[in-house]
Coordinates of C-alpha atoms in Angstrom, one line a residue:
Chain A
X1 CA 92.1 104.1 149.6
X2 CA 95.6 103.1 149.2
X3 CA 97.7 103.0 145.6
X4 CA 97.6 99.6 145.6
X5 CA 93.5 99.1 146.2
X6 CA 93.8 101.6 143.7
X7 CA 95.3 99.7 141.1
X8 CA 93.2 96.4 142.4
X9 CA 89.9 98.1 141.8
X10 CA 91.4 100.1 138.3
X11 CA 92.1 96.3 136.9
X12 CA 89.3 94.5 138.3
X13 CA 86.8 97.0 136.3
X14 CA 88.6 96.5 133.4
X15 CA 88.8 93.3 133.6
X16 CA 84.8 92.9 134.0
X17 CA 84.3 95.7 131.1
X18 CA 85.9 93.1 129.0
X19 CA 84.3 89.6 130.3
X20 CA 81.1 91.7 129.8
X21 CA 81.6 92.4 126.4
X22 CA 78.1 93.0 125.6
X23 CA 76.7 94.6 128.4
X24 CA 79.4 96.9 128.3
X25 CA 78.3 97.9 124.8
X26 CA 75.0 97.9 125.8
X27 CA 75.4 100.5 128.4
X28 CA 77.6 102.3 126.3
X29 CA 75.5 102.6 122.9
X30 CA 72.5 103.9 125.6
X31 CA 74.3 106.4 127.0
X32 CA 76.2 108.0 123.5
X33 CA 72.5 107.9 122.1
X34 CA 71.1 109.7 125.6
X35 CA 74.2 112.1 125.2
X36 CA 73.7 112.5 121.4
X37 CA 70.0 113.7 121.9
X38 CA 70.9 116.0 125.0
X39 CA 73.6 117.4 122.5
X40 CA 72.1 117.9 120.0
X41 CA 69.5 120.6 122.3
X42 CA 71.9 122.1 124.2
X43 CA 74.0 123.0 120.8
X44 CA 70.2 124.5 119.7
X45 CA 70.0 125.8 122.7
X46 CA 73.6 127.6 122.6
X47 CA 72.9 128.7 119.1
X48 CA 69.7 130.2 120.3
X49 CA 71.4 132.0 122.7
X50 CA 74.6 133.4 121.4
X51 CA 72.2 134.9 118.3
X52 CA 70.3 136.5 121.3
X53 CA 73.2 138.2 122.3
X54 CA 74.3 139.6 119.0
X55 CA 70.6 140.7 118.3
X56 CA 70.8 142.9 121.3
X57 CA 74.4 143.6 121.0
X58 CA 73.8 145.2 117.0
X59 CA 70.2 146.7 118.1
X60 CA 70.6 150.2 118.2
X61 CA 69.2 152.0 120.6
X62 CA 67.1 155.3 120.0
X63 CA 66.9 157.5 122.8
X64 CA 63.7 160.1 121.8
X65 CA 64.4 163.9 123.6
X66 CA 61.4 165.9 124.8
X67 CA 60.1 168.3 121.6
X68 CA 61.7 171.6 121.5
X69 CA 65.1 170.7 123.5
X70 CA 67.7 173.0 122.2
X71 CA 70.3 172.2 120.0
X72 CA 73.4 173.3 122.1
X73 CA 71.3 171.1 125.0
X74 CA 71.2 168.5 122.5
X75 CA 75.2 168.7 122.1
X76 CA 75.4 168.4 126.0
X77 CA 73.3 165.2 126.5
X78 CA 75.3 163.6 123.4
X79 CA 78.8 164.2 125.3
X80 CA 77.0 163.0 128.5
X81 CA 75.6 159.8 126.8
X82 CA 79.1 159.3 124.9
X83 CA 80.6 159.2 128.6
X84 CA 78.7 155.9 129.5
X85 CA 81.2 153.2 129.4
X86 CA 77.7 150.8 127.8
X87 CA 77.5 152.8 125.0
X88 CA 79.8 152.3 121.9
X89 CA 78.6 154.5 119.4
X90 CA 76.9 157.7 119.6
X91 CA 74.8 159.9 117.1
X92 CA 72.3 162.6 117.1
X93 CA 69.7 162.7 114.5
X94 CA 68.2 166.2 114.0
X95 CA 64.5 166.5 113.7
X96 CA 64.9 167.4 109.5
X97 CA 67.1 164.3 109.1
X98 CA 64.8 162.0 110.9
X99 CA 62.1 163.3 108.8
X100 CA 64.1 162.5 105.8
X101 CA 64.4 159.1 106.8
X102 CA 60.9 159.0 107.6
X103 CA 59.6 159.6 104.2
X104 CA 62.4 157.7 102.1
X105 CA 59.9 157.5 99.4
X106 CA 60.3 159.7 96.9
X107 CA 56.4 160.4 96.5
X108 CA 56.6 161.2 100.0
X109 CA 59.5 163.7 99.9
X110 CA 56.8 166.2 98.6
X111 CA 55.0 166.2 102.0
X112 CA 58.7 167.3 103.5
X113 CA 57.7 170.6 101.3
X114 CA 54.2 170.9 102.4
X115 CA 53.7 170.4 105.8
X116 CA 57.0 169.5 107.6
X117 CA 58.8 172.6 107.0
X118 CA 61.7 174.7 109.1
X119 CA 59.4 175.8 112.5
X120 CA 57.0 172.7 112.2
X121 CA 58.6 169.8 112.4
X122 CA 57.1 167.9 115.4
X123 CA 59.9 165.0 115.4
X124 CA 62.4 165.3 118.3
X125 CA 66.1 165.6 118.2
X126 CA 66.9 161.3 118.9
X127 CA 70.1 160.0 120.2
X128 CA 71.0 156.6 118.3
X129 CA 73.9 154.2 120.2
X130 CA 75.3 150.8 119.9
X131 CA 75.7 149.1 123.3
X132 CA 78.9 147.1 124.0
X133 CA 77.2 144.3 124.9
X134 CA 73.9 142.7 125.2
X135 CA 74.4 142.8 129.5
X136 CA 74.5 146.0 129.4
X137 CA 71.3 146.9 127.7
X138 CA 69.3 147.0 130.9
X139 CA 71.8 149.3 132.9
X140 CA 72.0 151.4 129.8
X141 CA 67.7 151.7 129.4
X142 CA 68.0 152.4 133.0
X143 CA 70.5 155.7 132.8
X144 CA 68.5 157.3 129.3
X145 CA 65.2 156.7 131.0
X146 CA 65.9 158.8 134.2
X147 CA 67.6 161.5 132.1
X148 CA 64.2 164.0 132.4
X149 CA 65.1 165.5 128.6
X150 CA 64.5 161.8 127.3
X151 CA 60.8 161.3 126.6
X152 CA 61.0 157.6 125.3
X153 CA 64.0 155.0 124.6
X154 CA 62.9 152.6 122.1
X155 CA 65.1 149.5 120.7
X156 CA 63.9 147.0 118.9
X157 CA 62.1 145.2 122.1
X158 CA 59.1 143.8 120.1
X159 CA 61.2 141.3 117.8
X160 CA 63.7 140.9 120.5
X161 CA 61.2 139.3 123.3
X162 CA 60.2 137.3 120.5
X163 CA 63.4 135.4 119.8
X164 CA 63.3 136.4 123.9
X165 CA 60.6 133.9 124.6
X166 CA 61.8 131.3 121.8
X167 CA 64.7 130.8 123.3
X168 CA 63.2 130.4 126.8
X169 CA 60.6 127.8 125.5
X170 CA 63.5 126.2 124.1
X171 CA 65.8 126.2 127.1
X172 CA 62.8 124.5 129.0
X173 CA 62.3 122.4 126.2
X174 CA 65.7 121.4 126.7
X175 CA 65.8 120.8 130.2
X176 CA 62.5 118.3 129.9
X177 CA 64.5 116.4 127.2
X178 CA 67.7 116.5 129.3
X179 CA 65.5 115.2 132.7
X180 CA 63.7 112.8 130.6
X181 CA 66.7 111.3 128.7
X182 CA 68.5 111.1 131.4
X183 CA 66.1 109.0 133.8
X184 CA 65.3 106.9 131.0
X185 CA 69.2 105.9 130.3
X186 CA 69.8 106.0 134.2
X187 CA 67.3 103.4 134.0
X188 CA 69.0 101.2 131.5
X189 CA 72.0 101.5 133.0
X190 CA 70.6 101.0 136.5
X191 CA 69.1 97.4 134.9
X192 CA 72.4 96.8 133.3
X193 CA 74.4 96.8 136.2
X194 CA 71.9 94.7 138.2
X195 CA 72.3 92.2 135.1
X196 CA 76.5 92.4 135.4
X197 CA 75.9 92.2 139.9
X198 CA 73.9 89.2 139.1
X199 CA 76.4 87.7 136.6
X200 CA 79.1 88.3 139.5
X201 CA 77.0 87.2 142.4
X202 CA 78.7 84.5 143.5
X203 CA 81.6 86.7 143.6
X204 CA 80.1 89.1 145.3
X205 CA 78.8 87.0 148.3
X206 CA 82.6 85.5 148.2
X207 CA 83.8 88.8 149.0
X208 CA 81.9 89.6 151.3
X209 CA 82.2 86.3 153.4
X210 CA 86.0 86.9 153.5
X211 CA 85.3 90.6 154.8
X212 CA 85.2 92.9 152.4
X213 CA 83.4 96.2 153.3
X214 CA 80.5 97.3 150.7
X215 CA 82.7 100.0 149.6
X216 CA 85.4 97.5 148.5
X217 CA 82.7 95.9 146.5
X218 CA 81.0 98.8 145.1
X219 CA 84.2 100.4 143.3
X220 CA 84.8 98.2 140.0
X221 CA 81.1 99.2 139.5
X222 CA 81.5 102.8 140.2
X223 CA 85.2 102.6 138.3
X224 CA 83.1 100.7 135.4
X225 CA 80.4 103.5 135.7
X226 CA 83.2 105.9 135.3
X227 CA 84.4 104.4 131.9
X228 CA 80.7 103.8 130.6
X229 CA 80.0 107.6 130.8
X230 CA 82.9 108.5 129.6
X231 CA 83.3 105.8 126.4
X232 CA 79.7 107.1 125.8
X233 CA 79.8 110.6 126.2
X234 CA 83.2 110.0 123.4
X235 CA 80.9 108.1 121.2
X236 CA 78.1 110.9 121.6
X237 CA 80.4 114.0 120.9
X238 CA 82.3 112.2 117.8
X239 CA 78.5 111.5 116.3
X240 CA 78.0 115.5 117.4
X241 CA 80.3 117.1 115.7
X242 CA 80.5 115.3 112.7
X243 CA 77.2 115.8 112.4
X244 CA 76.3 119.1 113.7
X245 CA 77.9 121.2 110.5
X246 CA 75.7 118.8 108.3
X247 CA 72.5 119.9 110.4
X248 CA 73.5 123.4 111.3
X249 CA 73.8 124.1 107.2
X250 CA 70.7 122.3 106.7
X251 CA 68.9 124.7 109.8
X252 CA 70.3 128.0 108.3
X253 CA 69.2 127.1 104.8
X254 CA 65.7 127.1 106.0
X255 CA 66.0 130.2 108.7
X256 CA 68.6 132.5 106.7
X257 CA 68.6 135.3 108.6
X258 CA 69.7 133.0 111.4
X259 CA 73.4 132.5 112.1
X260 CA 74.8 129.4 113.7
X261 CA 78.2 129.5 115.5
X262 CA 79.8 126.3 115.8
X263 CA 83.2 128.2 117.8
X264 CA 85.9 126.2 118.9
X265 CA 85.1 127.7 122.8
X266 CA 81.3 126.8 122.6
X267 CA 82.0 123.4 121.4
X268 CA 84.5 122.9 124.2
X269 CA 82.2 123.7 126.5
X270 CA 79.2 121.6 125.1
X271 CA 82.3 118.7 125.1
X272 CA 83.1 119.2 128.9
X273 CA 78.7 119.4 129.9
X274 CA 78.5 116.2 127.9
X275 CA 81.4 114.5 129.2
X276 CA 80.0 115.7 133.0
X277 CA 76.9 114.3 132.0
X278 CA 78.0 111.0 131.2
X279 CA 79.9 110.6 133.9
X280 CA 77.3 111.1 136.1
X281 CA 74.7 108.7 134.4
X282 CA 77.6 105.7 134.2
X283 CA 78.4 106.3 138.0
X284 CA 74.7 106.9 139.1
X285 CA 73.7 104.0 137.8
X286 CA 75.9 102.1 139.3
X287 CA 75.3 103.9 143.1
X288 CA 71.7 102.9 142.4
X289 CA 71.9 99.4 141.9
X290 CA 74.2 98.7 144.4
X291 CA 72.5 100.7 147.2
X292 CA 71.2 97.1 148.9
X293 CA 74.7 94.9 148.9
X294 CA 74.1 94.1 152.6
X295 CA 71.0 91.8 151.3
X296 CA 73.8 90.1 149.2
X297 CA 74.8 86.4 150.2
X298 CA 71.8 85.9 152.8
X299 CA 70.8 83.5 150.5
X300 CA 74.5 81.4 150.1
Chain B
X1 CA 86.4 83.0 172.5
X2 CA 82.3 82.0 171.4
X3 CA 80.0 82.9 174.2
X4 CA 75.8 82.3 172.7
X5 CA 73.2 82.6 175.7
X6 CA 69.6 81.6 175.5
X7 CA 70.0 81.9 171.5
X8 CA 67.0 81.2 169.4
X9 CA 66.5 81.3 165.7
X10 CA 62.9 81.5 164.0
X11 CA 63.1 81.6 160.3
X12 CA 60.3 84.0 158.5
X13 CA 58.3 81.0 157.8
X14 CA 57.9 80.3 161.5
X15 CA 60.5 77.1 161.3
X16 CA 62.5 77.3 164.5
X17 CA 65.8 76.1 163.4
X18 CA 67.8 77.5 167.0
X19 CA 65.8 76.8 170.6
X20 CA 67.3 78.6 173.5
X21 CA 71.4 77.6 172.8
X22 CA 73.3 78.0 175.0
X23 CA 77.6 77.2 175.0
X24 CA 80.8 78.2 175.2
X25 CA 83.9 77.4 172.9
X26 CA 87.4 78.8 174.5
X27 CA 90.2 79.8 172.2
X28 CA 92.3 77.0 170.8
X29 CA 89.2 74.7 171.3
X30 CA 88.2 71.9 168.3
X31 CA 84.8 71.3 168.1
X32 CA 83.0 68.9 166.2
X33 CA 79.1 70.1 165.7
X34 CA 76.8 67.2 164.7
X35 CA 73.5 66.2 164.3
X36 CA 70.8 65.4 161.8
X37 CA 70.0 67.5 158.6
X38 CA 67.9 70.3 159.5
X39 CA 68.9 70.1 163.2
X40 CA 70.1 73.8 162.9
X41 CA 74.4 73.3 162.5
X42 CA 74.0 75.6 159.4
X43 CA 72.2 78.3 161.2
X44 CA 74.2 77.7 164.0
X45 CA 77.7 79.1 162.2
X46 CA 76.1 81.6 160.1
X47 CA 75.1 83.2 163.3
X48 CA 78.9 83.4 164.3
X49 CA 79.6 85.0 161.0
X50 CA 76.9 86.9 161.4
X51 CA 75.1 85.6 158.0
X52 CA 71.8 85.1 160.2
X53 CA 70.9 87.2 163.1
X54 CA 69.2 85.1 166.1
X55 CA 65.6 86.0 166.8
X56 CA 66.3 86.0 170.6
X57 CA 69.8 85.7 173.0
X58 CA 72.9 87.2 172.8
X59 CA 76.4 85.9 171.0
X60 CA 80.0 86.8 171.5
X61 CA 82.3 86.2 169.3
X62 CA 86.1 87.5 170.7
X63 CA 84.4 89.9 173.4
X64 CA 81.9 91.7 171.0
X65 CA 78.2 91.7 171.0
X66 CA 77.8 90.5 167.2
X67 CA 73.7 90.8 167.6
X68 CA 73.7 94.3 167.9
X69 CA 76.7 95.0 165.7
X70 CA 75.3 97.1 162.9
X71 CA 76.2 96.1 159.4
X72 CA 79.0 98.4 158.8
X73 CA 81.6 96.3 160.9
X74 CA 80.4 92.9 159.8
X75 CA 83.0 93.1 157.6
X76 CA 85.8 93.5 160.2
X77 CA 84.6 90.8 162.3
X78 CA 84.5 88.3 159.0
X79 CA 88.4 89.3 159.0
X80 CA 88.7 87.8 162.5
X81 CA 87.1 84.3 161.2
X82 CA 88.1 81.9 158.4
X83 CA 85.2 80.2 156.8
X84 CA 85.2 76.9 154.7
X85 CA 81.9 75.7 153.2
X86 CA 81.0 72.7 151.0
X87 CA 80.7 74.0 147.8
X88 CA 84.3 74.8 147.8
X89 CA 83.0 79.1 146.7
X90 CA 86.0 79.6 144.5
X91 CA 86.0 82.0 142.1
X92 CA 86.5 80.1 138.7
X93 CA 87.9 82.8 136.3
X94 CA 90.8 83.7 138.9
X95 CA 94.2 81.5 139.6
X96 CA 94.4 79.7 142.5
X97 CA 97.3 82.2 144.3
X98 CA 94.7 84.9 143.3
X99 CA 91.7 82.9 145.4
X100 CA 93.9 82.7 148.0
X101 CA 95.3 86.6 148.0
X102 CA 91.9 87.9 148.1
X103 CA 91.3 87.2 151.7
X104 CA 94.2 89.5 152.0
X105 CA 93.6 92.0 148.7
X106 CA 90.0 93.1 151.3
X107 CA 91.7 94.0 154.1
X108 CA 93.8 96.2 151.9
X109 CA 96.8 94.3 152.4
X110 CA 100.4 95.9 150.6
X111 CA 100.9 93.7 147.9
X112 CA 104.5 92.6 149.1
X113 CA 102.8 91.3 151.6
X114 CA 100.2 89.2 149.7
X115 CA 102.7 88.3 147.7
X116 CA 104.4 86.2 150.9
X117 CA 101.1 85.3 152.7
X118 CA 100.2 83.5 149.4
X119 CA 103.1 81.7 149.2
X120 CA 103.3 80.6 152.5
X121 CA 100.0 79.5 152.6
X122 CA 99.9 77.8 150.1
X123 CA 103.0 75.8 151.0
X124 CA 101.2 74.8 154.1
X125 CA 98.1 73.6 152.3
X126 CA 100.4 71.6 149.5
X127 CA 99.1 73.3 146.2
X128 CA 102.5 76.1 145.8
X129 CA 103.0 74.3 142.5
X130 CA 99.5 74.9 141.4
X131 CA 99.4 78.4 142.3
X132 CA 99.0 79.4 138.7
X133 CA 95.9 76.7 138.0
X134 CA 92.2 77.6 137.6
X135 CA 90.0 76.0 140.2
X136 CA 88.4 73.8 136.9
X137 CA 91.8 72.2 136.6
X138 CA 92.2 71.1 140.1
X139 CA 90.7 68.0 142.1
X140 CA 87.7 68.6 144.5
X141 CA 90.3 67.8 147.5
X142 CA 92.3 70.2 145.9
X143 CA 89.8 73.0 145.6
X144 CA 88.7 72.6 148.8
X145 CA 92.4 72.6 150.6
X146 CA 92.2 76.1 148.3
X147 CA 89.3 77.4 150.2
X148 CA 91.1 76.5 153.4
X149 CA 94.2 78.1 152.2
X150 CA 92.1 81.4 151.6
X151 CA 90.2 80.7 154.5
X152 CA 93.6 80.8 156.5
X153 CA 95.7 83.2 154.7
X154 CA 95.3 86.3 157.3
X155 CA 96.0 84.0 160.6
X156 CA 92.1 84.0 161.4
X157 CA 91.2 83.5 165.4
X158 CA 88.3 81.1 164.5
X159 CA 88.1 78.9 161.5
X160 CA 84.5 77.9 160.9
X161 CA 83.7 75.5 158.5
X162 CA 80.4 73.6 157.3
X163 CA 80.8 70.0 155.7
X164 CA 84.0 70.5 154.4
X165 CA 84.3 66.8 153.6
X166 CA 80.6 66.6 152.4
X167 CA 81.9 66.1 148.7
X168 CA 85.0 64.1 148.8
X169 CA 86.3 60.5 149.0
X170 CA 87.7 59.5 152.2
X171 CA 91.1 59.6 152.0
X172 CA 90.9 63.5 150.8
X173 CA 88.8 63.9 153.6
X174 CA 91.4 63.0 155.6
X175 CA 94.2 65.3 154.2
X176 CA 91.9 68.0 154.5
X177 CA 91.3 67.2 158.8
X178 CA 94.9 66.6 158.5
X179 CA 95.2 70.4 157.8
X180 CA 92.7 71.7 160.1
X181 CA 94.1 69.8 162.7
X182 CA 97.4 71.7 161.8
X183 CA 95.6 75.3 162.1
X184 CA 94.4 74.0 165.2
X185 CA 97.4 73.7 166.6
X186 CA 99.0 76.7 166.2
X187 CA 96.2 77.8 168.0
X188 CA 93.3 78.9 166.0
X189 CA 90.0 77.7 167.4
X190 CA 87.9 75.7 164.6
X191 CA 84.4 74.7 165.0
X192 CA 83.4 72.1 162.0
X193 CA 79.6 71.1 161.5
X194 CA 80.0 67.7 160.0
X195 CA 77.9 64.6 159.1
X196 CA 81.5 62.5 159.2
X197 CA 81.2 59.6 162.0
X198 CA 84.2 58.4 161.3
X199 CA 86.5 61.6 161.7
X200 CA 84.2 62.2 164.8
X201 CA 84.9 58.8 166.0
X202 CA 88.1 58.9 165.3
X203 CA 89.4 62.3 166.7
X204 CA 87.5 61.8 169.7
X205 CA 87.4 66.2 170.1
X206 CA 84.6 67.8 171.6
X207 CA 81.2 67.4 170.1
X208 CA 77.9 69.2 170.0
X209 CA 74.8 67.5 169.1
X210 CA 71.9 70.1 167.7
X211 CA 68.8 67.8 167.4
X212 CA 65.7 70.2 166.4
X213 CA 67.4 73.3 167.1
X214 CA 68.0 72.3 170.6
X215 CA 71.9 71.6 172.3
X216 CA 71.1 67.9 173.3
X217 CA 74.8 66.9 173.8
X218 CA 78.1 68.6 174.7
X219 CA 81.0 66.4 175.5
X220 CA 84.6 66.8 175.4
X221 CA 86.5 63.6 173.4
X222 CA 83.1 62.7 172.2
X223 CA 81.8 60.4 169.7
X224 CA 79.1 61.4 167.0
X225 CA 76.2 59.4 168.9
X226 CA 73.6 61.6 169.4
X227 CA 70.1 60.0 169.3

C-alpha cells in the first residue's frame, strides 16, 4: 500500500465515521460497555492475583526436623537453609520456645511445669523462613523436603489453596465473561457495519465496477474498525478508572483483610489488554462483514 | 480485441437470456448492439466485464479467458474497460473531479498524476469549470458526460456502455455520441447497447441485433432494423 492510498483510505474512514454519526456511536458505546465489563473482571481478576502472591510471599514457612536432632546439627542445617538463594529469612525455634508458643495461655503455662519439662519435650527443633517470592515457594518445598533431617514442611497450604481455587474460579469466570462479551459486541458491531456497507452500497458496487480490488474496498472499514476499538476501549478505561477506586473502597470495606492494588504498572497493563481488545473487536467486525464483497454489485 | 464462442447464458430461474453467441469485435471497432428489451444486450456486456458469468462458451476479452478468470483479477481486467450505464452511478456526496479521480485513486494512481488525468479529462468531456460541483447540481447530460469522463480517465482499451442516452433529450444525446465518437477515434474500441434508431441510423457503424438471446443480425454500417 503506497503513502498516498494511505492517506486515501485514512480520510475516506474518517470521513464515513462522521457522515455515520450515529452508527459510529453506536458501535462505539457497545464496545466501551463490552470493554467496561471485561475491565472491570480482569482488574478483580489482577487483584485476586497480586494478593495471591503476597499471601505466599509473607507465609512463613516451617520446616519440622526429625525428634532428637542435635543442637550443633540443628546449627548446620540453619547455615545450609540460610544458603538457599529462595529463602529470605531464617530462624530456629528450639523445642522449649515452641512449647511456649504453644501454650500462650497463661492457664496453660502450668502444663510447661508438669509434663513438658527439660528431657521430655516431644516438639522438634523447627526452622521458620520467609521466601523471596511466591515462585519460589515450590523449588524451596522441594529442597527442605528431600533434606532426610526434615520430617514435615508445613506453610499455611490450607487457607492458601483456598484463595488458590478462588482465584482460579474467578479467572475462568473471567474468561467466560471475556468470550461471551466479546461475541456478543462482535456481533453488534458485525450488524453495524453490514448497516454502514448497506448505506454505502452503491458505492461500493461503483468501485468495484471501475476496478478496485476487495482489499481497496475493505480498508476504510478495517481503518474505521481500527478507530471504533480504539474510541471505545478510551471511553471504557476513562469509565474504569474513575470508577474503580470508588468500587475497590467499596470491596475492601466489606473483605478487610483483603488489599486492593490499583498500581500505576498494573493499570497500564489492564490499559494496553483493553486497548488490544478493542482493537480487535472494531477490526473483526469489520473482517466479518465484509468477508462476501465479491457478491457485491451482481445485482446493479 | 472481444472474441465470445458458442456463449450461452441461463439465468437461475431457467430464463435463457444468451443462446449460443457467437462474434468478434477487433480493436478500434464501434459497435452498435440493438434489439428488443429483454433480448439479452444487458447480459450481453456484463459478461465482458465479467458481472455475469456465461453458463456455456468461452469469451476473450484482450487475449484472456475471462470465464475461467477467478475473482481475484476481475479487478484488473475492469481497469482495462471503461463502463457507462444509464443511471449515470455517480457518487452524490463527492465533487465531480473527485468521481472522475476515482477510476484513477483504485489503481493506486500518484496523486500528481490524478491531479493531471482529471484535468485533462475533464477538458475533453467539457465540465473543467464544474469540477468542483456535486453531481445534484449538474444536468442529466452533464452527469452522464461525468460518467464517461470517469469511465475514460485511465485510457481504457474498451469502453462499454449500456443506454447511455436512455434518459436524456436528444440533443444531449447527441453531445454525448459526439464524445464517444471522439474516444473512438483515438482508438478505443466502444461497444454501446442502445434502443436509439436514430443515432443507429444516423452513424451507420456496425450493428448487432440480439433478438431472444440469439445473434440474429451482424452488419457493418448497419441500420437498427432488426425484426
Amino acid at each position: 500500500m503506497g503513502f498516498d492510498s494511505l492517506v486515501f483510505f485514512c480520510s475516506e474512514a474518517l470521513t464515513n465515521l462522521r457522515r455515520a454519526g450515529v452508527m459510529t456511536f453506536v458501535t462505539v458505546s457497545t464496545i466501551a460497555v463490552a470493554l467496561l465489563l471485561m475491565g472491570t473482571f480482569l482488574l478483580a481478576t489482577m487483584n485476586m492475583e497480586f494478593f495471591l502472591d503476597r499471601l505466599q510471599e509473607e507465609a512463613m514457612v516451617t520446616a519440622f526436623l526429625v525428634p532428637g536432632t542435635a543442637s550443633d546439627r540443628v546449627s548446620a542445617l540453619k547455615l545450609q537453609v540460610t544458603g538457599f538463594e529462595e529463602v529470605s529469612d531464617v530462624t530456629v525455634v528450639t523445642p522449649e520456645a515452641a512449647a511456649r508458643e504453644l501454650f500462650t495461655d497463661p492457664a496453660d503455662q502450668n502444663l510447661l511445669q508438669i509434663g513438658l519439662g527439660e528431657g521430655n519435650n516431644p516438639l522438634p527443633y523447627t526452622i521458620r523462613m520467609k521466601v523471596r517470592s511466591a515462585a519460589d515457594l515450590p523449588g524451596l518445598l522441594a529442597k527442605l523436603k528431600a533434606m532426610p533431617q526434615v520430617e514435615s514442611v508445613g506453610y499455611g497450604e490450607e487457607a492458601f489453596r483456598q484463595f488458590q481455587g478462588l482465584s482460579q474460579l474467578l479467572w475462568i469466570g473471567s474468561v467466560l465473561v471475556i468470550i461471551l462479551l466479546g461475541l456478543s459486541s462482535l456481533f453488534i458491531v458485525y450488524n453495524t457495519v453490514r448497516l454502514t456497507l448497506f448505506m454505502r452500497r452503491e458505492e461500493v458496487v461503483i468501485m468495484k465496477l471501475v476496478g478496485a480490488t476487495n482489499w481497496f474496498i475493505r480498508w476504510p472499514f478495517i481503518i474505521e474498525g481500527f478507530i471504533h476499538g480504539l474510541l471505545g476501549a478510551a471511553l471504557a478505561l476513562v469509565l474504569l478508572l474513575f470508577g474503580a477506586p470508588f468500587i475497590m473502597a467499596r470491596l475492601a470495606a466489606l473483605v478487610p483483610f483483603f488489599t486492593f492494588d490499583l498500581a500505576a504498572a498494573h493499570l497500564f497493563k489492564l490499559s494496553i489488554k483493553l486497548c488490544l481488545m478493542g482493537i480487535v473487536l472494531g477490526i473483526s467486525g469489520s473482517l466479518l462483514s465484509l468477508r462476501d464483497l465479491n457478491a457485491f454489485g451482481r445485482e446493479m | 480485441m472481444i472474441e465470445l464462442q458458442n456463449v450461452s447464458k441461463i439465468y437461475p430461474n431457467g430464463v435463457r437470456a444468451l443462446n449460443d453467441v457467437s462474434l468478434s469485435i477487433p480493436a478500434g471497432d464501434f459497435v452498435f448492439l440493438v434489439g428488443p428489451s429483454g433480448a439479452g444486450k444487458s447480459t450481453f456486456l456484463r459478461i465482458l466485464f465479467r458481472e455475469e458469468i456465461p453458463t456455456e462458451g468461452k469469451v476473450m476479452v484482450d487475449g484472456k479467458d475471462i470465464v475461467g478468470m477467478p475473482d481475484g483479477r476481475v479487478p484488473y481486467l475492469r481497469r482495462n474497460l471503461g463502463i457507462v450505464l444509464q443511471d449515470f452511478q455517480l457518487l452524490k456526496r463527492r465533487t465531480v473531479a473527485e468521481n472522475v479521480a476515482f477510476g484513477l485513486r483504485v489503481i493506486g494512481a500518484p496523486e500528481n498524476v490524478i491531479n493531471a488525468r482529471v484535468q485533462e479529462t475533464l477538458e475533453t468531456v467539457g465540465l473543467s469549470h464544474k469540477r468542483r460541483m456535486f453531481p445534484d447540481e449538474l444536468s442529466g447530460g452533464e452527469q452522464q458526460r461525468v460518467c464517461v469522463a470517469r469511465a475514460v480517465v485511465n485510457n481504457p482499451l474498451i469502453l462499454i456502455t449500456d443506454e447511455p442516452t436512455g434518459n436524456l433529450d436528444p440533443m444531449i444525446s447527441l453531445e454525448i455520441m459526439q464524445l464517444f465518437l471522439d474516444i473512438n477515434a483515438r482508438g478505443t474500441t466502444v461497444i454501446m447497447a442502445t434502443h436509439n434508431h436514430h443515432l443507429v441510423n444516423k452513424l451507420r457503424k456496425r450493428v448487432i441485433a440480439l433478438v431472444e438471446g440469439r445473434l440474429i443480425k451482424d452488419e457493418p454500417g448497419g441500420t437498427y432494423a432488426y425484426e
